[in-house]
mmCIF file of C-alpha atoms in Angstrom:
data_model
loop_
_atom_site.group_PDB
_atom_site.id
_atom_site.type_symbol
_atom_site.label_atom_id
_atom_site.label_comp_id
_atom_site.label_asym_id
_atom_site.label_seq_id
_atom_site.Cartn_x
_atom_site.Cartn_y
_atom_site.Cartn_z
ATOM 1 C CA MET A 1 -0.224 0.054 0.002
ATOM 2 C CA LYS A 2 1.305 3.472 -0.988
ATOM 3 C CA ILE A 3 -0.771 6.901 0.348
ATOM 4 C CA ALA A 4 1.003 10.323 -1.330
ATOM 5 C CA ILE A 5 0.046 13.749 0.344
ATOM 6 C CA VAL A 6 0.392 17.228 -0.868
ATOM 7 C CA GLY A 7 1.302 19.430 0.781
ATOM 8 C CA ALA A 8 3.069 19.947 4.068
ATOM 9 C CA GLY A 9 1.483 22.498 6.251
ATOM 10 C CA VAL A 10 -0.209 22.454 9.179
ATOM 11 C CA ILE A 11 -3.069 20.253 7.538
ATOM 12 C CA GLY A 12 -1.291 17.903 4.868
ATOM 13 C CA MET A 13 1.979 17.281 8.268
ATOM 14 C CA THR A 14 -0.557 16.199 10.682
ATOM 15 C CA SER A 15 -2.308 13.744 8.281
ATOM 16 C CA ALA A 16 1.028 12.743 7.463
ATOM 17 C CA VAL A 17 1.861 11.322 10.715
ATOM 18 C CA ALA A 18 -2.032 10.695 11.863
ATOM 19 C CA ILE A 19 -1.660 7.041 9.284
ATOM 20 C CA LYS A 20 1.469 6.696 10.557
ATOM 21 C CA ASN A 21 0.398 6.730 14.072
ATOM 22 C CA ALA A 22 -2.535 4.176 12.396
ATOM 23 C CA PHE A 23 -0.550 2.259 9.740
ATOM 24 C CA PRO A 24 2.956 2.277 10.932
ATOM 25 C CA THR A 25 4.049 0.236 7.848
ATOM 26 C CA VAL A 26 1.939 1.947 5.031
ATOM 27 C CA ASN A 27 4.773 3.678 3.139
ATOM 28 C CA VAL A 28 3.752 6.603 2.714
ATOM 29 C CA THR A 29 5.055 9.912 1.284
ATOM 30 C CA VAL A 30 4.505 13.887 1.873
ATOM 31 C CA PHE A 31 5.184 15.709 -1.509
ATOM 32 C CA ALA A 32 5.543 19.453 -1.305
ATOM 33 C CA ASP A 33 7.736 22.954 -3.595
ATOM 34 C CA SER A 34 7.586 24.227 0.156
ATOM 35 C CA PHE A 35 8.870 22.987 3.024
ATOM 36 C CA THR A 36 8.692 24.308 7.099
ATOM 37 C CA PRO A 37 10.059 27.279 6.993
ATOM 38 C CA HIS A 38 8.552 28.095 3.839
ATOM 39 C CA THR A 39 4.857 27.451 4.305
ATOM 40 C CA THR A 40 2.036 29.972 4.433
ATOM 41 C CA GLY A 41 1.215 28.464 8.661
ATOM 42 C CA ASP A 42 5.262 29.113 9.362
ATOM 43 C CA GLY A 43 3.985 32.579 9.923
ATOM 44 C CA SER A 44 1.146 32.371 11.551
ATOM 45 C CA ALA A 45 0.759 32.826 15.476
ATOM 46 C CA GLY A 46 -1.152 29.663 15.979
ATOM 47 C CA LEU A 47 -3.891 30.369 18.334
ATOM 48 C CA TRP A 48 -6.645 27.504 18.561
ATOM 49 C CA GLY A 49 -10.167 29.225 17.731
ATOM 50 C CA PRO A 50 -12.541 28.793 14.508
ATOM 51 C CA TYR A 51 -12.005 31.865 11.989
ATOM 52 C CA VAL A 52 -12.309 32.334 8.457
ATOM 53 C CA LEU A 53 -14.464 28.931 8.383
ATOM 54 C CA GLY A 54 -17.283 30.209 5.345
ATOM 55 C CA ASP A 55 -20.810 27.888 6.474
ATOM 56 C CA THR A 56 -18.790 25.138 7.407
ATOM 57 C CA SER A 57 -21.321 23.346 10.074
ATOM 58 C CA ASP A 58 -20.791 24.076 13.746
ATOM 59 C CA GLU A 59 -21.270 19.910 14.117
ATOM 60 C CA LYS A 60 -17.814 19.797 11.702
ATOM 61 C CA ILE A 61 -15.927 22.713 13.535
ATOM 62 C CA VAL A 62 -16.821 21.510 16.767
ATOM 63 C CA ARG A 63 -15.628 18.167 16.480
ATOM 64 C CA TRP A 64 -12.364 18.916 14.679
ATOM 65 C CA SER A 65 -11.650 22.334 16.821
ATOM 66 C CA GLY A 66 -12.108 19.638 20.210
ATOM 67 C CA ASP A 67 -10.184 17.103 18.902
ATOM 68 C CA THR A 68 -7.375 19.318 17.952
ATOM 69 C CA HIS A 69 -7.617 20.896 21.566
ATOM 70 C CA LYS A 70 -7.492 17.851 23.382
ATOM 71 C CA TRP A 71 -4.683 16.818 21.225
ATOM 72 C CA MET A 72 -2.632 20.540 23.029
ATOM 73 C CA GLU A 73 -4.158 19.431 26.408
ATOM 74 C CA GLN A 74 -1.983 16.475 25.506
ATOM 75 C CA PHE A 75 0.844 18.342 24.308
ATOM 76 C CA TRP A 76 1.110 21.656 27.091
ATOM 77 C CA LYS A 77 0.857 18.226 30.248
ATOM 78 C CA SER A 78 4.014 16.945 28.246
ATOM 79 C CA PRO A 79 7.867 17.351 28.381
ATOM 80 C CA LEU A 80 7.063 18.393 24.853
ATOM 81 C CA ALA A 81 5.534 21.550 25.487
ATOM 82 C CA LEU A 82 8.005 23.483 24.585
ATOM 83 C CA GLU A 83 9.406 22.331 21.429
ATOM 84 C CA VAL A 84 6.511 21.815 19.498
ATOM 85 C CA GLY A 85 5.259 25.218 20.625
ATOM 86 C CA ILE A 86 2.460 24.855 23.468
ATOM 87 C CA SER A 87 1.108 28.274 25.401
ATOM 88 C CA LEU A 88 -1.856 28.143 27.782
ATOM 89 C CA THR A 89 -3.120 31.600 27.415
ATOM 90 C CA PRO A 90 -6.052 34.243 28.066
ATOM 91 C CA ILE A 91 -8.548 35.503 25.836
ATOM 92 C CA PHE A 92 -10.834 37.435 24.901
ATOM 93 C CA ARG A 93 -12.558 37.696 21.679
ATOM 94 C CA PHE A 94 -14.947 40.389 20.810
ATOM 95 C CA THR A 95 -17.060 41.551 18.508
ATOM 96 C CA ASN A 96 -18.764 45.316 17.410
ATOM 97 C CA ASP A 97 -21.783 43.347 16.551
ATOM 98 C CA PRO A 98 -26.004 45.284 17.178
ATOM 99 C CA LYS A 99 -26.587 41.682 17.306
ATOM 100 C CA GLY A 100 -23.612 40.990 19.942
ATOM 101 C CA TYR A 101 -21.629 37.527 20.246
ATOM 102 C CA PRO A 102 -24.402 35.050 20.473
ATOM 103 C CA LYS A 103 -22.292 31.557 22.318
ATOM 104 C CA PRO A 104 -20.301 30.313 19.812
ATOM 105 C CA ALA A 105 -20.935 26.701 19.523
ATOM 106 C CA TRP A 106 -17.935 26.010 20.018
ATOM 107 C CA VAL A 107 -17.883 27.367 24.030
ATOM 108 C CA PRO A 108 -18.001 24.140 25.592
ATOM 109 C CA LEU A 109 -14.491 23.061 24.621
ATOM 110 C CA VAL A 110 -12.553 25.698 26.652
ATOM 111 C CA TYR A 111 -11.300 25.927 29.981
ATOM 112 C CA GLY A 112 -12.970 29.139 32.316
ATOM 113 C CA VAL A 113 -15.156 30.255 29.694
ATOM 114 C CA GLN A 114 -17.709 33.587 30.525
ATOM 115 C CA GLU A 115 -19.737 35.972 28.934
ATOM 116 C CA LEU A 116 -18.533 39.366 29.371
ATOM 117 C CA LYS A 117 -21.116 41.649 31.272
ATOM 118 C CA GLN A 118 -22.462 44.768 30.367
ATOM 119 C CA ASP A 119 -20.286 46.614 32.975
ATOM 120 C CA GLU A 120 -17.177 44.394 31.624
ATOM 121 C CA LEU A 121 -17.831 45.925 28.257
ATOM 122 C CA LYS A 122 -18.523 49.209 28.821
ATOM 123 C CA ARG A 123 -14.983 49.238 31.391
ATOM 124 C CA ILE A 124 -12.970 47.601 28.013
ATOM 125 C CA ASN A 125 -15.047 49.733 25.383
ATOM 126 C CA GLU A 126 -13.781 53.155 28.113
ATOM 127 C CA GLU A 127 -9.963 51.484 27.847
ATOM 128 C CA TYR A 128 -9.744 49.762 23.906
ATOM 129 C CA LYS A 129 -11.106 53.519 22.950
ATOM 130 C CA SER A 130 -13.889 51.440 20.993
ATOM 131 C CA ASN A 131 -17.435 49.826 20.659
ATOM 132 C CA TYR A 132 -18.259 46.455 21.912
ATOM 133 C CA THR A 133 -21.350 44.639 21.543
ATOM 134 C CA GLY A 134 -20.481 41.845 23.197
ATOM 135 C CA GLY A 135 -17.682 39.754 24.184
ATOM 136 C CA TRP A 136 -16.119 36.081 25.598
ATOM 137 C CA GLN A 137 -13.280 35.532 27.815
ATOM 138 C CA PHE A 138 -11.677 32.450 28.390
ATOM 139 C CA LEU A 139 -8.664 29.813 28.062
ATOM 140 C CA SER A 140 -7.540 28.032 25.557
ATOM 141 C CA TYR A 141 -2.767 27.067 23.002
ATOM 142 C CA THR A 142 -1.663 29.220 21.032
ATOM 143 C CA CYS A 143 0.426 26.027 19.387
ATOM 144 C CA GLU A 144 3.138 28.298 17.338
ATOM 145 C CA PRO A 145 3.796 26.023 13.704
ATOM 146 C CA SER A 146 7.212 27.656 13.316
ATOM 147 C CA LYS A 147 7.787 24.924 16.134
ATOM 148 C CA LEU A 148 4.599 21.967 16.065
ATOM 149 C CA LEU A 149 5.793 21.881 12.153
ATOM 150 C CA PRO A 150 9.392 20.579 12.419
ATOM 151 C CA TRP A 151 7.892 18.426 15.424
ATOM 152 C CA LEU A 152 5.536 17.144 12.846
ATOM 153 C CA MET A 153 8.951 16.705 10.086
ATOM 154 C CA LYS A 154 10.415 15.152 12.305
ATOM 155 C CA THR A 155 7.945 12.587 14.016
ATOM 156 C CA PHE A 156 6.610 11.773 10.282
ATOM 157 C CA LYS A 157 10.561 10.846 10.026
ATOM 158 C CA SER A 158 11.547 9.143 12.546
ATOM 159 C CA LYS A 159 8.082 6.531 11.567
ATOM 160 C CA SER A 160 10.109 5.631 8.178
ATOM 161 C CA GLY A 161 8.051 8.382 6.261
ATOM 162 C CA LYS A 162 9.250 10.059 3.475
ATOM 163 C CA ILE A 163 9.867 13.178 2.494
ATOM 164 C CA LYS A 164 10.050 14.386 -1.133
ATOM 165 C CA ARG A 165 10.043 18.342 -2.912
ATOM 166 C CA ARG A 166 8.472 18.141 -5.368
ATOM 167 C CA LYS A 167 5.427 19.759 -6.682
ATOM 168 C CA ILE A 168 2.861 18.602 -8.285
ATOM 169 C CA ASN A 169 0.596 19.668 -10.728
ATOM 170 C CA THR A 170 -2.113 17.403 -11.506
ATOM 171 C CA LEU A 171 -3.180 14.083 -9.474
ATOM 172 C CA ASP A 172 -1.944 12.228 -12.394
ATOM 173 C CA GLU A 173 0.789 11.946 -11.985
ATOM 174 C CA LEU A 174 0.601 10.233 -8.800
ATOM 175 C CA LYS A 175 -1.746 8.131 -9.117
ATOM 176 C CA ASN A 176 0.276 7.074 -13.113
ATOM 177 C CA GLU A 177 2.909 6.299 -10.493
ATOM 178 C CA LYS A 178 0.907 3.940 -8.906
ATOM 179 C CA TYR A 179 -0.092 6.266 -5.461
ATOM 180 C CA ASP A 180 -3.057 3.901 -4.121
ATOM 181 C CA VAL A 181 -4.278 6.487 -1.599
ATOM 182 C CA ILE A 182 -3.754 10.011 -2.454
ATOM 183 C CA VAL A 183 -4.296 13.012 0.326
ATOM 184 C CA ASN A 184 -4.960 15.981 -1.082
ATOM 185 C CA CYS A 185 -3.444 18.505 1.521
ATOM 186 C CA SER A 186 -2.693 21.205 -1.605
ATOM 187 C CA GLY A 187 -4.930 24.595 0.502
ATOM 188 C CA LEU A 188 -4.661 27.030 -1.680
ATOM 189 C CA GLY A 189 -2.617 25.169 -3.984
ATOM 190 C CA ALA A 190 -6.186 23.115 -5.070
ATOM 191 C CA ARG A 191 -7.519 25.559 -7.130
ATOM 192 C CA GLU A 192 -5.229 24.882 -9.427
ATOM 193 C CA LEU A 193 -4.120 21.648 -8.517
ATOM 194 C CA VAL A 194 -8.055 19.932 -9.261
ATOM 195 C CA LYS A 195 -9.811 22.766 -10.178
ATOM 196 C CA ASP A 196 -11.569 24.174 -7.589
ATOM 197 C CA SER A 197 -12.492 27.415 -7.943
ATOM 198 C CA GLN A 198 -14.210 28.258 -5.220
ATOM 199 C CA VAL A 199 -11.232 27.695 -3.448
ATOM 200 C CA THR A 200 -9.980 31.722 -3.429
ATOM 201 C CA PRO A 201 -7.144 33.685 -1.005
ATOM 202 C CA VAL A 202 -7.834 35.887 2.424
ATOM 203 C CA ARG A 203 -4.272 37.888 2.478
ATOM 204 C CA GLY A 204 -3.302 37.968 6.385
ATOM 205 C CA GLN A 205 -0.994 41.142 7.428
ATOM 206 C CA VAL A 206 0.476 40.467 10.709
ATOM 207 C CA SER A 207 3.712 42.056 12.630
ATOM 208 C CA ARG A 208 5.620 40.687 15.417
ATOM 209 C CA VAL A 209 6.959 42.647 17.996
ATOM 210 C CA ASN A 210 8.888 42.349 20.756
ATOM 211 C CA ALA A 211 6.599 43.182 23.673
ATOM 212 C CA SER A 212 7.380 40.369 26.094
ATOM 213 C CA TRP A 213 5.185 41.994 28.576
ATOM 214 C CA MET A 214 1.791 41.052 26.825
ATOM 215 C CA PHE A 215 0.654 37.221 28.419
ATOM 216 C CA HIS A 216 -2.843 37.647 27.314
ATOM 217 C CA THR A 217 -4.698 37.278 23.494
ATOM 218 C CA LEU A 218 -7.247 40.121 22.500
ATOM 219 C CA LEU A 219 -9.550 39.368 18.976
ATOM 220 C CA GLU A 220 -11.442 41.385 17.880
ATOM 221 C CA ASP A 221 -13.704 38.491 15.915
ATOM 222 C CA ASN A 222 -16.381 40.884 12.516
ATOM 223 C CA ASP A 223 -14.880 42.542 9.885
ATOM 224 C CA GLY A 224 -12.337 45.653 9.894
ATOM 225 C CA GLY A 225 -11.219 44.332 13.787
ATOM 226 C CA ASN A 226 -7.715 43.942 14.945
ATOM 227 C CA TYR A 227 -6.059 41.120 16.673
ATOM 228 C CA ILE A 228 -2.977 40.825 19.190
ATOM 229 C CA ILE A 229 -1.436 37.233 20.496
ATOM 230 C CA SER A 230 1.022 36.287 22.917
ATOM 231 C CA ASN A 231 3.658 33.816 21.755
ATOM 232 C CA LEU A 232 6.570 32.731 23.255
ATOM 233 C CA GLU A 233 9.067 34.563 21.560
ATOM 234 C CA SER A 234 7.315 37.557 20.369
ATOM 235 C CA VAL A 235 4.522 38.958 19.976
ATOM 236 C CA ILE A 236 1.868 38.887 16.740
ATOM 237 C CA LEU A 237 -0.252 41.608 16.358
ATOM 238 C CA GLY A 238 -3.134 42.225 13.225
ATOM 239 C CA GLY A 239 -3.886 41.745 11.111
ATOM 240 C CA THR A 240 -5.862 41.782 7.590
ATOM 241 C CA LYS A 241 -8.144 39.185 6.194
ATOM 242 C CA GLN A 242 -8.455 40.090 2.711
ATOM 243 C CA LYS A 243 -10.595 38.230 0.087
ATOM 244 C CA ASN A 244 -9.985 37.340 -3.497
ATOM 245 C CA ASP A 245 -5.784 39.389 -2.872
ATOM 246 C CA PHE A 246 -3.273 37.261 -4.063
ATOM 247 C CA SER A 247 -0.595 39.842 -2.896
ATOM 248 C CA LEU A 248 2.117 38.943 -1.346
ATOM 249 C CA SER A 249 3.514 42.599 -0.782
ATOM 250 C CA ILE A 250 3.516 43.957 2.781
ATOM 251 C CA ARG A 251 2.091 47.357 2.566
ATOM 252 C CA GLU A 252 2.458 50.300 4.137
ATOM 253 C CA LYS A 253 -0.710 51.519 5.069
ATOM 254 C CA ASP A 254 -2.076 47.716 6.040
ATOM 255 C CA SER A 255 0.718 48.190 9.051
ATOM 256 C CA LYS A 256 -0.701 51.424 9.850
ATOM 257 C CA PHE A 257 -3.601 49.677 10.394
ATOM 258 C CA ILE A 258 -2.606 47.791 11.942
ATOM 259 C CA LEU A 259 -0.091 49.191 14.455
ATOM 260 C CA ASP A 260 -2.413 51.978 14.797
ATOM 261 C CA GLY A 261 -5.327 49.851 15.804
ATOM 262 C CA CYS A 262 -3.910 47.367 18.505
ATOM 263 C CA ALA A 263 -2.319 50.107 19.769
ATOM 264 C CA ARG A 264 -5.539 51.841 20.251
ATOM 265 C CA MET A 265 -6.267 48.783 22.526
ATOM 266 C CA ILE A 266 -2.446 48.642 23.869
ATOM 267 C CA PRO A 267 -0.580 52.127 24.011
ATOM 268 C CA ALA A 268 3.099 50.418 24.885
ATOM 269 C CA LEU A 269 2.437 48.821 21.578
ATOM 270 C CA LYS A 270 2.834 51.988 20.108
ATOM 271 C CA THR A 271 7.087 51.885 21.002
ATOM 272 C CA SER A 272 7.361 48.366 21.090
ATOM 273 C CA GLU A 273 10.203 46.960 18.309
ATOM 274 C CA ILE A 274 9.288 45.929 14.948
ATOM 275 C CA LEU A 275 10.550 42.039 15.117
ATOM 276 C CA SER A 276 9.125 41.285 11.431
ATOM 277 C CA GLU A 277 6.614 40.990 8.973
ATOM 278 C CA TRP A 278 5.450 38.784 6.658
ATOM 279 C CA VAL A 279 1.950 38.437 4.810
ATOM 280 C CA GLY A 280 -0.011 35.393 4.410
ATOM 281 C CA LEU A 281 -2.630 33.500 2.328
ATOM 282 C CA ARG A 282 -5.498 31.783 3.660
ATOM 283 C CA PRO A 283 -7.136 28.761 2.024
ATOM 284 C CA GLY A 284 -10.698 30.853 1.618
ATOM 285 C CA ARG A 285 -13.877 28.485 1.052
ATOM 286 C CA PRO A 286 -17.816 28.579 1.657
ATOM 287 C CA GLN A 287 -16.931 24.745 3.517
ATOM 288 C CA VAL A 288 -14.201 22.727 4.299
ATOM 289 C CA ARG A 289 -13.268 19.795 2.371
ATOM 290 C CA LEU A 290 -12.791 16.999 3.968
ATOM 291 C CA GLU A 291 -13.976 13.771 1.629
ATOM 292 C CA ALA A 292 -13.507 10.997 -0.475
ATOM 293 C CA GLU A 293 -13.494 10.804 -4.144
ATOM 294 C CA ILE A 294 -13.572 7.221 -5.437
ATOM 295 C CA GLU A 295 -12.316 6.979 -9.313
ATOM 296 C CA LYS A 296 -14.986 4.652 -10.121
ATOM 297 C CA ASN A 297 -12.366 3.237 -13.583
ATOM 298 C CA SER A 298 -9.347 2.704 -11.611
ATOM 299 C CA ASN A 299 -8.284 1.714 -7.519
ATOM 300 C CA SER A 300 -7.200 5.072 -6.199
ATOM 301 C CA LEU A 301 -8.777 6.903 -3.184
ATOM 302 C CA ILE A 302 -8.613 10.785 -3.259
ATOM 303 C CA ILE A 303 -9.557 11.871 0.622
ATOM 304 C CA HIS A 304 -9.787 16.037 -0.057
ATOM 305 C CA ASN A 305 -8.255 17.154 3.468
ATOM 306 C CA TYR A 306 -8.000 21.507 2.096
ATOM 307 C CA GLY A 307 -10.005 25.240 2.391
ATOM 308 C CA HIS A 308 -9.688 25.224 6.408
ATOM 309 C CA GLY A 309 -9.241 29.465 5.783
ATOM 310 C CA GLY A 310 -8.193 30.599 9.299
ATOM 311 C CA SER A 311 -8.498 28.080 11.404
ATOM 312 C CA GLY A 312 -5.471 25.794 10.233
ATOM 313 C CA VAL A 313 -4.121 24.377 13.495
ATOM 314 C CA THR A 314 -7.246 25.115 14.939
ATOM 315 C CA LEU A 315 -8.641 21.684 12.699
ATOM 316 C CA CYS A 316 -5.795 19.981 11.405
ATOM 317 C CA TRP A 317 -5.505 17.049 13.992
ATOM 318 C CA GLY A 318 -9.600 17.209 13.986
ATOM 319 C CA CYS A 319 -9.109 16.773 10.600
ATOM 320 C CA ALA A 320 -6.389 14.343 10.531
ATOM 321 C CA LEU A 321 -7.616 12.312 12.606
ATOM 322 C CA ASN A 322 -10.943 12.017 10.069
ATOM 323 C CA VAL A 323 -9.077 10.971 6.902
ATOM 324 C CA VAL A 324 -7.799 8.102 8.973
ATOM 325 C CA GLU A 325 -10.791 6.897 9.662
ATOM 326 C CA ILE A 326 -11.700 7.395 6.180
ATOM 327 C CA LEU A 327 -9.024 4.629 5.350
ATOM 328 C CA LYS A 328 -9.573 2.931 7.576
ATOM 329 C CA ASP A 329 -13.464 2.641 6.001
ATOM 330 C CA LEU A 330 -12.299 2.263 2.735
ATOM 331 C CA LYS A 331 -8.785 0.542 2.661
ATOM 332 C CA PHE A 332 -8.846 -0.428 6.044
ATOM 333 C CA PRO A 333 -12.191 -2.548 6.533
ATOM 334 C CA ASN A 334 -11.072 -5.138 9.539
ATOM 335 C CA PHE A 335 -8.883 -2.334 11.409
ATOM 336 C CA LYS A 336 -9.994 -1.120 13.835
ATOM 337 C CA SER A 337 -8.163 1.784 15.637
ATOM 338 C CA LYS A 338 -6.481 3.249 18.205
ATOM 339 C CA LEU A 339 -6.276 7.010 17.971
#
């Protein structure tokens, strides 16, 4: 049995590790033209929290993000926490929607969740010079891809997984090389690889600053909002979510929007040292695509796992376990997974 995985971001690499965990003797190869530290995920803050997921159903979001949250909890309790970049952090999510902030479906997954009361919002609005109509506070994780991805690569290789730097232009290339299963984790590349026009870029520009005194995360969960996400060695200031924008260039007006918006909330950030600026293209889609496609005229099985918007880290392990379930049902029906 030969399995090919296309894509080496957090979705591809978690799928690779989960498959090798479940089926240790199967030949698994990851194909990509870019590996860490040059993937889209490497520049992100790695905050757990559903974000830019279109109309993906609450049931799927809760299932996949819940499995990932449990996975992160296991790391946080283990000696591997620092190596994989796991932190437990206080998080505040706000909205200025006139309708307020209805209870999100994922709320039961996090720790110590509380809805902000009106008197608390009034105080916060005065302090942050904002007009929030609702908000939630809780504890959850950041899992920094710049640390997680190297760990996933190392773990996959230790299980005899194979890595090949190669751009895959069509899935037929891999079918012709007699791969029994292809797991398509190509992210934004699915636009070309499988001609999925529903996949569109959601441009994200961020700044990384030196602000070691910042220990909590603030996220304005509405269009045109800013966010401040603490990481282990820096703080991420954001951000943009510009749909159908393919530009990877740093824009001065976006840099100003980011710094001014974040400094409005936390004035001390105005003078923080800027360590770097970065742009990445999130793979937006009306819904995450995670499904099997069985070729009628061949023995090939394709499992699509892409379109995770701004929630690649949030959904990665849950989606990887779902890939394993599909394999178990369709290619290994007698296998009882322990995952």
